[in-house]
PDB file of C-alpha atoms in Angstrom:
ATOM      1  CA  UNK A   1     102.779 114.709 121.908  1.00  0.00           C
ATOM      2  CA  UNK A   2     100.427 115.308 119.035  1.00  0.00           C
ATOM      3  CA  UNK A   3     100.507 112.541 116.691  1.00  0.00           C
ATOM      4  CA  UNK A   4      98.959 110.096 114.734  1.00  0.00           C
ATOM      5  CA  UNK A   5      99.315 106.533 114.555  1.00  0.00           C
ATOM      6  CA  UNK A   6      98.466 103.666 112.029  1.00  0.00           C
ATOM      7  CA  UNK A   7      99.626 100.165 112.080  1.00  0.00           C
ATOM      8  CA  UNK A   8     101.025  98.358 110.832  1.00  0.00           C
ATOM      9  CA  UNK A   9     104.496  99.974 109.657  1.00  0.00           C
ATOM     10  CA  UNK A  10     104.657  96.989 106.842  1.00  0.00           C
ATOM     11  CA  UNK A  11     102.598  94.424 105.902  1.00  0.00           C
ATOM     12  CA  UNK A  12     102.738  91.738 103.313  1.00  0.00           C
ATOM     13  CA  UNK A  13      99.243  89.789 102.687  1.00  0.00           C
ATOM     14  CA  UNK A  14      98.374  87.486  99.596  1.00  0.00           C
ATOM     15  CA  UNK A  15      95.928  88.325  96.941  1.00  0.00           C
ATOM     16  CA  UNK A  16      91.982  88.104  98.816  1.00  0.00           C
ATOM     17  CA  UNK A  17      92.950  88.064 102.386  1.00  0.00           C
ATOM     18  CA  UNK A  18      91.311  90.911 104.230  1.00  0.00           C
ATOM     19  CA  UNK A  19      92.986  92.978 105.883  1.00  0.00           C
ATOM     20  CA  UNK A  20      92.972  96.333 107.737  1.00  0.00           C
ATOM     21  CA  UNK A  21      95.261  99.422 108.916  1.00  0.00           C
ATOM     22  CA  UNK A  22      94.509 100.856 111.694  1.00  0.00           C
ATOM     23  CA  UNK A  23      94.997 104.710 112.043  1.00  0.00           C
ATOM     24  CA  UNK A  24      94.395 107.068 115.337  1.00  0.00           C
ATOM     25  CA  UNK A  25      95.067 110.521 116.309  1.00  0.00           C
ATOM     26  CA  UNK A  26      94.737 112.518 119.206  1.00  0.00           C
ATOM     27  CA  UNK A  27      94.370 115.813 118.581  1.00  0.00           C
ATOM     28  CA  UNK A  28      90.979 115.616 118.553  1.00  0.00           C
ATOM     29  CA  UNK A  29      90.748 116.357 115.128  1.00  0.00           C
ATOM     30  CA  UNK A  30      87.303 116.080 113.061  1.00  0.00           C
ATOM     31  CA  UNK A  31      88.841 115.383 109.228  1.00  0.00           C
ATOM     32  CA  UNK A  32      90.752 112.784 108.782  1.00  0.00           C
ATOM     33  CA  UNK A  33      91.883 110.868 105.357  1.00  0.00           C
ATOM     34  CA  UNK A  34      93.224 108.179 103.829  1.00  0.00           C
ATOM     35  CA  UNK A  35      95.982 108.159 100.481  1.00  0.00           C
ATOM     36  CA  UNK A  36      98.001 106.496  99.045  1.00  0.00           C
ATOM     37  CA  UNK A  37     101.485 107.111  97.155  1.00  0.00           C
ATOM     38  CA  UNK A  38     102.499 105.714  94.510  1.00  0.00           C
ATOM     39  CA  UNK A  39     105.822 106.890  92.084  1.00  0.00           C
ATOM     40  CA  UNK A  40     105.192 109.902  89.990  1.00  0.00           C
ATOM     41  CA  UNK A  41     102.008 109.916  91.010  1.00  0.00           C
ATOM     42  CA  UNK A  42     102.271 111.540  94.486  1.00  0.00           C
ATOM     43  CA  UNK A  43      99.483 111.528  96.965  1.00  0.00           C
ATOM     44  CA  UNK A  44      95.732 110.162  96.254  1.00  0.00           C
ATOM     45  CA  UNK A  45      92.947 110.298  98.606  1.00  0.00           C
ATOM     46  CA  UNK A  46      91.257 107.087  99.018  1.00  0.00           C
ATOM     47  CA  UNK A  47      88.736 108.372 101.669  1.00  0.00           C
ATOM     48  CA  UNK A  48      87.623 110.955 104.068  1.00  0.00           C
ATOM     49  CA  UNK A  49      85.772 111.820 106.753  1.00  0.00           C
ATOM     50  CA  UNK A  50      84.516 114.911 108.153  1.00  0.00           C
ATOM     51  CA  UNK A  51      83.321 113.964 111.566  1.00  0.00           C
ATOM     52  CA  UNK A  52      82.344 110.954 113.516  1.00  0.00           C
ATOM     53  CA  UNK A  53      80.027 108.576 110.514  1.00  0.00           C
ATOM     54  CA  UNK A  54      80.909 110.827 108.235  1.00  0.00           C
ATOM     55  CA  UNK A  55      82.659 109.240 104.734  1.00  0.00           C
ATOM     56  CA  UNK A  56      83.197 110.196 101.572  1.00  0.00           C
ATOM     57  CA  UNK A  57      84.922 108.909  98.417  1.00  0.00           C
ATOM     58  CA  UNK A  58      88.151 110.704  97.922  1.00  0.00           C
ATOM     59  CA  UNK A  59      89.979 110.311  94.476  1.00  0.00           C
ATOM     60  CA  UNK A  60      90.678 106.947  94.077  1.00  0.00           C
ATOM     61  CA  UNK A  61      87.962 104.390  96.315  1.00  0.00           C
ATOM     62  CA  UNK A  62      87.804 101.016  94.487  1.00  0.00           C
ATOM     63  CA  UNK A  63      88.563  98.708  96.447  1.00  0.00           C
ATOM     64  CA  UNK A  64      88.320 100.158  99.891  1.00  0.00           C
ATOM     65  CA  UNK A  65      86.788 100.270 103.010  1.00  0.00           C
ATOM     66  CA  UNK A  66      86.360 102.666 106.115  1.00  0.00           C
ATOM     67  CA  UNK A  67      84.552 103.676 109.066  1.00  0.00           C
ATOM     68  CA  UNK A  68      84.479 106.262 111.485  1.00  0.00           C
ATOM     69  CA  UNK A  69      82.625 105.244 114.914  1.00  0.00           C
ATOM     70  CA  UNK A  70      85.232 106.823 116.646  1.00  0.00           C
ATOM     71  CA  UNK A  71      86.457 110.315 116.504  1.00  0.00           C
ATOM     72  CA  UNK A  72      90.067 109.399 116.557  1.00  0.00           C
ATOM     73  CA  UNK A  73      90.064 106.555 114.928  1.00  0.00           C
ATOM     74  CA  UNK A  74      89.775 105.774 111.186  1.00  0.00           C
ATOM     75  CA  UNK A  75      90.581 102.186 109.919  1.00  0.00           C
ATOM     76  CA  UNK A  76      91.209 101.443 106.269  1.00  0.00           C
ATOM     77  CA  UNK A  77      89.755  98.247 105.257  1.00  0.00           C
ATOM     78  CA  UNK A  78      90.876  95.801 102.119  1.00  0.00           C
ATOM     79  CA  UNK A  79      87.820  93.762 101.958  1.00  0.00           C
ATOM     80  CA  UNK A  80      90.165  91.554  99.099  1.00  0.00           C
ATOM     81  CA  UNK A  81      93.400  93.310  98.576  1.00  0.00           C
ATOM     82  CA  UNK A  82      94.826  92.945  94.775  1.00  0.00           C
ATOM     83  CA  UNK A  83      98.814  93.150  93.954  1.00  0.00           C
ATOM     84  CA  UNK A  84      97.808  96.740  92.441  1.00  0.00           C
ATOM     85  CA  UNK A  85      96.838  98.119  95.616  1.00  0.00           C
ATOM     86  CA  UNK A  86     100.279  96.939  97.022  1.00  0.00           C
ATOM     87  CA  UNK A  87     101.200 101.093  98.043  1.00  0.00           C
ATOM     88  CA  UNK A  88     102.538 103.386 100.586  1.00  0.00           C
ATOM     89  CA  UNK A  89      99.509 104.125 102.551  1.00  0.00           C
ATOM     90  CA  UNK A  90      99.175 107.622 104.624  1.00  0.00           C
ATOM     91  CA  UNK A  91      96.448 108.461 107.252  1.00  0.00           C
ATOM     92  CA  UNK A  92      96.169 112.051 107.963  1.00  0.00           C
ATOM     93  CA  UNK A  93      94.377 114.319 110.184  1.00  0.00           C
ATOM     94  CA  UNK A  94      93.712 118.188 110.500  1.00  0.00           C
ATOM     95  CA  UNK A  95      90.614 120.396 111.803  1.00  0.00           C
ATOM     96  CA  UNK A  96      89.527 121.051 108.403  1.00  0.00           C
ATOM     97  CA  UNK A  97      90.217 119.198 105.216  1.00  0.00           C
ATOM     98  CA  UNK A  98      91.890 122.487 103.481  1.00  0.00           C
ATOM     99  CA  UNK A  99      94.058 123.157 106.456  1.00  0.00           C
ATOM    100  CA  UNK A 100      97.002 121.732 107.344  1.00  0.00           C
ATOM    101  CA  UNK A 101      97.309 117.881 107.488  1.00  0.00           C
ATOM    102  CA  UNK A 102      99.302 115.868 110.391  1.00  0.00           C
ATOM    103  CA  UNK A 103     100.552 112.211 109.072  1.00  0.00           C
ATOM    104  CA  UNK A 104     101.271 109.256 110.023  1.00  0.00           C
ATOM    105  CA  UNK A 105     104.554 107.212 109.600  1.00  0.00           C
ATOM    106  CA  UNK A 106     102.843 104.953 107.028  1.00  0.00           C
ATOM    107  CA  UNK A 107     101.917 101.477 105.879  1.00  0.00           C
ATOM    108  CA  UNK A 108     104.293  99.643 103.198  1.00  0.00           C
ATOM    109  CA  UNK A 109     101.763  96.869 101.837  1.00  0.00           C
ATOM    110  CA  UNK A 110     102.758  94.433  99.145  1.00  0.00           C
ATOM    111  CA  UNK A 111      99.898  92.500  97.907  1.00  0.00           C
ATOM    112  CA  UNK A 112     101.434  89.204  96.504  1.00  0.00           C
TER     113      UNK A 112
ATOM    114  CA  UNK B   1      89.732 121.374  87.192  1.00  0.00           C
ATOM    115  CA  UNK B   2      91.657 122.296  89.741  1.00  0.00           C
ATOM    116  CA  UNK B   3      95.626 121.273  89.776  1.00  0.00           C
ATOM    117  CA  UNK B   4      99.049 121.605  91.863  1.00  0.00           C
ATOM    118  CA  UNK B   5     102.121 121.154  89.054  1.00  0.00           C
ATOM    119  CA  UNK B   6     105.568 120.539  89.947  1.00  0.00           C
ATOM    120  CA  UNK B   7     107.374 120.841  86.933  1.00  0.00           C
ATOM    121  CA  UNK B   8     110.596 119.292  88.114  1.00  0.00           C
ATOM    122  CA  UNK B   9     110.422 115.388  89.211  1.00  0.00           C
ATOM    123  CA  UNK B  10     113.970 115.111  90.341  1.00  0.00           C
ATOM    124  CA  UNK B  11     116.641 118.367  91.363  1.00  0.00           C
ATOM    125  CA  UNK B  12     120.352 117.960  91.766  1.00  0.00           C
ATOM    126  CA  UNK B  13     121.872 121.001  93.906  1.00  0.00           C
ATOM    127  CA  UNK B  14     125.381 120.989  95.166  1.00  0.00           C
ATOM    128  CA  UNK B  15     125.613 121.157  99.299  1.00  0.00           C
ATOM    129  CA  UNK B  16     125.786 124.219  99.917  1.00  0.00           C
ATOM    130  CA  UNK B  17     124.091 125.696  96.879  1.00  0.00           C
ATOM    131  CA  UNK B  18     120.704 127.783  96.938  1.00  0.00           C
ATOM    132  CA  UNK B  19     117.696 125.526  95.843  1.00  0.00           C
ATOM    133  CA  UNK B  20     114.341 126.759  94.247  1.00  0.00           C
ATOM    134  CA  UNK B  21     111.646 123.950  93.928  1.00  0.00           C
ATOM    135  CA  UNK B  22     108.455 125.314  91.752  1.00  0.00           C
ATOM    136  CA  UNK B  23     105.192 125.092  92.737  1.00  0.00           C
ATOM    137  CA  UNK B  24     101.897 126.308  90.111  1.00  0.00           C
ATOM    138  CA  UNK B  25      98.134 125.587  90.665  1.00  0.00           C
ATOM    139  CA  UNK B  26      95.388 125.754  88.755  1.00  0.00           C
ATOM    140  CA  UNK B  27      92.669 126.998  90.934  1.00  0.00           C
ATOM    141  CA  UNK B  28      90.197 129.967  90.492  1.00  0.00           C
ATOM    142  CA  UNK B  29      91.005 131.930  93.909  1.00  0.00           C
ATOM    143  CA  UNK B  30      94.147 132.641  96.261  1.00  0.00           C
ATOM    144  CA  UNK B  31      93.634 128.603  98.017  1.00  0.00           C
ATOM    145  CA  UNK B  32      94.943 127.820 100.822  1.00  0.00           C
ATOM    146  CA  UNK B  33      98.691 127.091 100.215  1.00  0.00           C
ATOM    147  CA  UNK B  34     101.472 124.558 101.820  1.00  0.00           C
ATOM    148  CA  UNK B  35     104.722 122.469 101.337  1.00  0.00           C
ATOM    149  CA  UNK B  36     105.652 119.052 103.057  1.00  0.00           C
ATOM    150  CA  UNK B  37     109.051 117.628 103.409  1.00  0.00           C
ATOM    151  CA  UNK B  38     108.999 113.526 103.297  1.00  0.00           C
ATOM    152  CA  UNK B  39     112.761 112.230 104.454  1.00  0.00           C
ATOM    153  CA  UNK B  40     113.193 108.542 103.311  1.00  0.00           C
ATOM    154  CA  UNK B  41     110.742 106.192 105.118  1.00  0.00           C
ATOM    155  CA  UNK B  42     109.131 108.715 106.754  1.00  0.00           C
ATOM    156  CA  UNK B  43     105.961 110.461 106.714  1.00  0.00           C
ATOM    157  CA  UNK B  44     105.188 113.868 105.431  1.00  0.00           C
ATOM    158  CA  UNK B  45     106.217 117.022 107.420  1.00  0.00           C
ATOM    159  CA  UNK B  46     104.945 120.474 106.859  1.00  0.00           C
ATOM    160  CA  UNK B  47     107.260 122.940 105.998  1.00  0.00           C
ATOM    161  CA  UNK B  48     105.634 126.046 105.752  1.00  0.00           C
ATOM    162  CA  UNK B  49     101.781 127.289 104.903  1.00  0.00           C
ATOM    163  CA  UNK B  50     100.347 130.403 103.559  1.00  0.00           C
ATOM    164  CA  UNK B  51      96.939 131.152 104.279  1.00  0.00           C
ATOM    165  CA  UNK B  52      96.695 135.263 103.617  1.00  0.00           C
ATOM    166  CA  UNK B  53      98.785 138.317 104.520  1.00  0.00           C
ATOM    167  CA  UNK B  54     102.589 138.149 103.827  1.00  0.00           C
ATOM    168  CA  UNK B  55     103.299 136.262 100.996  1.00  0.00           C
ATOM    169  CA  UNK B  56     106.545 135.883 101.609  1.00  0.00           C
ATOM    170  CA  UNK B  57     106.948 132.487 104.157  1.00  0.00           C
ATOM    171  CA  UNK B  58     109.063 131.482 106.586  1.00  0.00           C
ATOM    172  CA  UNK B  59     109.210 128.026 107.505  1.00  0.00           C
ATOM    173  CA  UNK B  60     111.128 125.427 109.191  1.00  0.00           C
ATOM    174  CA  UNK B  61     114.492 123.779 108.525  1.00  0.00           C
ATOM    175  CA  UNK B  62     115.542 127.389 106.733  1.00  0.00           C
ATOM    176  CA  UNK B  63     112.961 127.302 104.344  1.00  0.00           C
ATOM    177  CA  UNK B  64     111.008 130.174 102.534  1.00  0.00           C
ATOM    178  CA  UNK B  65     108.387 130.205 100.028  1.00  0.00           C
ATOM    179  CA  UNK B  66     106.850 133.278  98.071  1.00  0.00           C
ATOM    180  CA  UNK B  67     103.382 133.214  96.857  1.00  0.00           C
ATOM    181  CA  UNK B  68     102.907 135.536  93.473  1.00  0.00           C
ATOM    182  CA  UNK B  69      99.419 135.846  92.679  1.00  0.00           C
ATOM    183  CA  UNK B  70     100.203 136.646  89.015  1.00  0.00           C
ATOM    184  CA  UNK B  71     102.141 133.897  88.371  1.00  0.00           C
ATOM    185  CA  UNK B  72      99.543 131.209  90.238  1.00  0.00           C
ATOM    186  CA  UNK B  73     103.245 129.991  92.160  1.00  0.00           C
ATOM    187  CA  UNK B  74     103.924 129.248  95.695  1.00  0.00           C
ATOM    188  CA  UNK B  75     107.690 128.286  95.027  1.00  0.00           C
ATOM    189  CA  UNK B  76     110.075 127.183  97.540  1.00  0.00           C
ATOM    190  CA  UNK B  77     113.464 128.555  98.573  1.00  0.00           C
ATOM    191  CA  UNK B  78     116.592 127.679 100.424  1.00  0.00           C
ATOM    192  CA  UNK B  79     119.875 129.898 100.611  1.00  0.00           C
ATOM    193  CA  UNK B  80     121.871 127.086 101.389  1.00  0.00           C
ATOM    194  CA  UNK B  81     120.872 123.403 101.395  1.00  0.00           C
ATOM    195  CA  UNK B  82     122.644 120.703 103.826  1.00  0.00           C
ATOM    196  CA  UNK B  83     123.148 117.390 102.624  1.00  0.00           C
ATOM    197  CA  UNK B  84     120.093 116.412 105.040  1.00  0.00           C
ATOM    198  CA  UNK B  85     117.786 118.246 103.050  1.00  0.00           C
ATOM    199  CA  UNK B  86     117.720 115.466 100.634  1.00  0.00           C
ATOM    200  CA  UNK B  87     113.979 113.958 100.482  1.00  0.00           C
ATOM    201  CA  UNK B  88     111.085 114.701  98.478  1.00  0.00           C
ATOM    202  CA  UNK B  89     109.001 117.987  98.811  1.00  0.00           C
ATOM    203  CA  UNK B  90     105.185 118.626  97.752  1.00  0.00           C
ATOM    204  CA  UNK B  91     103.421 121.184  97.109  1.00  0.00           C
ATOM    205  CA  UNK B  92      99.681 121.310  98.272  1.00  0.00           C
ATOM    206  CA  UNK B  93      96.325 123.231  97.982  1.00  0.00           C
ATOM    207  CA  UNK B  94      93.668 123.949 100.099  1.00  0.00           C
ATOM    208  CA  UNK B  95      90.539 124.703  98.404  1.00  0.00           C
ATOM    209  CA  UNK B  96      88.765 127.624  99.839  1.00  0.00           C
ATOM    210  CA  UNK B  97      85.155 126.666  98.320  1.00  0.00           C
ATOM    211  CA  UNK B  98      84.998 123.604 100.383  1.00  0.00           C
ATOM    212  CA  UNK B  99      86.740 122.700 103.414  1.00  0.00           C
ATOM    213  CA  UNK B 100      87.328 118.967 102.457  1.00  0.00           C
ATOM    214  CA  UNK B 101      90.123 118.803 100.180  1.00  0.00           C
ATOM    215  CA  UNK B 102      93.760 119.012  99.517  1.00  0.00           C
ATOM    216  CA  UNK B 103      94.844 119.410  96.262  1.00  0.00           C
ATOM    217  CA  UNK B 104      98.582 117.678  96.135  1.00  0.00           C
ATOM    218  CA  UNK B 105     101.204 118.176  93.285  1.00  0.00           C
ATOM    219  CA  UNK B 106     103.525 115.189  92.217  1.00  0.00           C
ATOM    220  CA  UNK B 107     106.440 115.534  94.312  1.00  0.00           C
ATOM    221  CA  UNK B 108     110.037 116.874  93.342  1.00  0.00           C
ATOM    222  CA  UNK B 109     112.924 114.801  94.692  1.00  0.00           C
ATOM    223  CA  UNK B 110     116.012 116.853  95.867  1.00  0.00           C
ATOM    224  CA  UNK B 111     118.893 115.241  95.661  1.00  0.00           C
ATOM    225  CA  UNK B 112     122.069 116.694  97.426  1.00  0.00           C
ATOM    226  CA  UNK B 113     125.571 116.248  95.799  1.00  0.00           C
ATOM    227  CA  UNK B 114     128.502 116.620  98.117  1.00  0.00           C
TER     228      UNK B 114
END
C-alpha cells in the first residue's frame, strides 16, 4: 500500500530537548516536505527536498532541521524545540512539488 | 505574490443540503489546481485535482469542483452532503513556473447539522 509514515503520532518534550520525527515513504517519490498547521493559519512548509541531499527552506524554517541521505526518508529535527513550535506537523511526498501531495497521519507535539 | 483564499473559515449546511466551499488564487497562469479533505485527527486526503482539459472535476466521496478561468476560482461542490462529510477542506496550488511548491489556502471547516 502506498503510504507514508512519520513517528511519532504524539509527542510531548520540554522546552530544549532535541528531538526528531521521523517520516518515510515508499513510493519512491523524489519531493518530499515538511509543514506544519496551525489554526487559521492552515498549512506552512517548513522544508523541502527535491531529491536525495537536496534541501531547501520552505516558508517558515527557524528553528528546524532536516536531512535527506535517504530517498525515502526525511527526518525533521528540533535541535531545541520552543512551546511556539508546539504544532500539528505533516510530512508529505509527491513526484514533483506542484503535483499532488501524499501525507502522513501526523505528529501532535506540545512543547512545554 | 502568489495566494490561495478561502473566504469562508467555518460552513454550516444541513445533512442533506448541497454545499459550495470557495476557492480563489492569486497566481499569474492557469496553476496546477487541488482540494484535500482532513477528517478529525487525520491527515490530509485529496479530493480531486485539475491539471488542464475539463474544468469541470470529478472527485471522490461525490465531490465536484469547477475551475473558471475568469473568475481565478476552483470552487468545490456537493449535491448532497452526509453527516460524514464534516472535516476541514483546502484548497491548493501548484505553481507551474517551478515544480517545488504548493501554494495552500486557510482551510474552511464544514460543519454538518442533522
Amino acid at each position: 500500500e502506498a503510504q507514508v509514515t512519520q513517528n511519532p503520532r504524539y509527542l510531548i518534550t520540554v522546552t530544549g530537548k532535541k528531538l526528531t520525527v521521523t517520516c518515510s515513504q515508499n513510493m519512491n517519490h523524489e519531493y518530499m516536505s515538511w509543514y506544519r498547521q496551525d489554526p487559521g493559519l492552515g498549512l506552512r512548509q517548513i522544508y523541502y527536498s527535491m531529491n536525495v541531499e537536496v534541501t531547501d527552506k520552505g516558508d517558515v524554517p527557524e528553528g528546524y532541521k532536516v536531512s535527506r541521505k535517504e530517498k525515502r526518508n526525511f527526518p525533521l529535527i528540533l535541535e531545541s524545540p520552543s512551546p511556539n513550535q508546539t504544532s500539528l506537523y505533516f510530512c508529505a511526498s509527491s513526484k514533483e512539488g506542484n503535483t499532488e501531495a501524499f501525507f502522513g497521519q501526523g505528529t501532535r507535539l506540545t512543547v512545554v | 505574490a502568489q495566494s490561495v483564499t478561502q473566504p469562508d473559515i467555518h460552513i454550516t449546511v444541513s445533512e442533506g443540503a448541497s454545499l459550495e466551499l470557495r476557492c480563489n488564487y492569486s497566481y499569474g497562469a492557469t496553476p496546477y489546481l487541488f482540494w484535500y479533505v482532513q477528517s478529525p485527527g487525520q491527515g490530509l486526503q485529496l479530493l480531486l485535482k485539475y491539471f488542464s482539459g475539463d474544468t469541470l472535476v470529478q472527485g471522490i466521496k461525490g465531490f465536484e469542483a469547477e475551475f473558471k478561468r475568469s473568475q481565478s476560482s476552483f470552487n468545490l461542490r456537493k449535491p448532497s452532503v452526509h453527516w460524514s462529510d464534516a472535516a476541514e477542506y483546502f484548497c491548493a496550488v501548484g505553481r507551474i513556473d517551478s515544480n517545488y511548491q504548493l501554494i495552500w489556502g486557510a482551510g474552511t471547516k464544514l460543519i454538518i447539522k442533522p
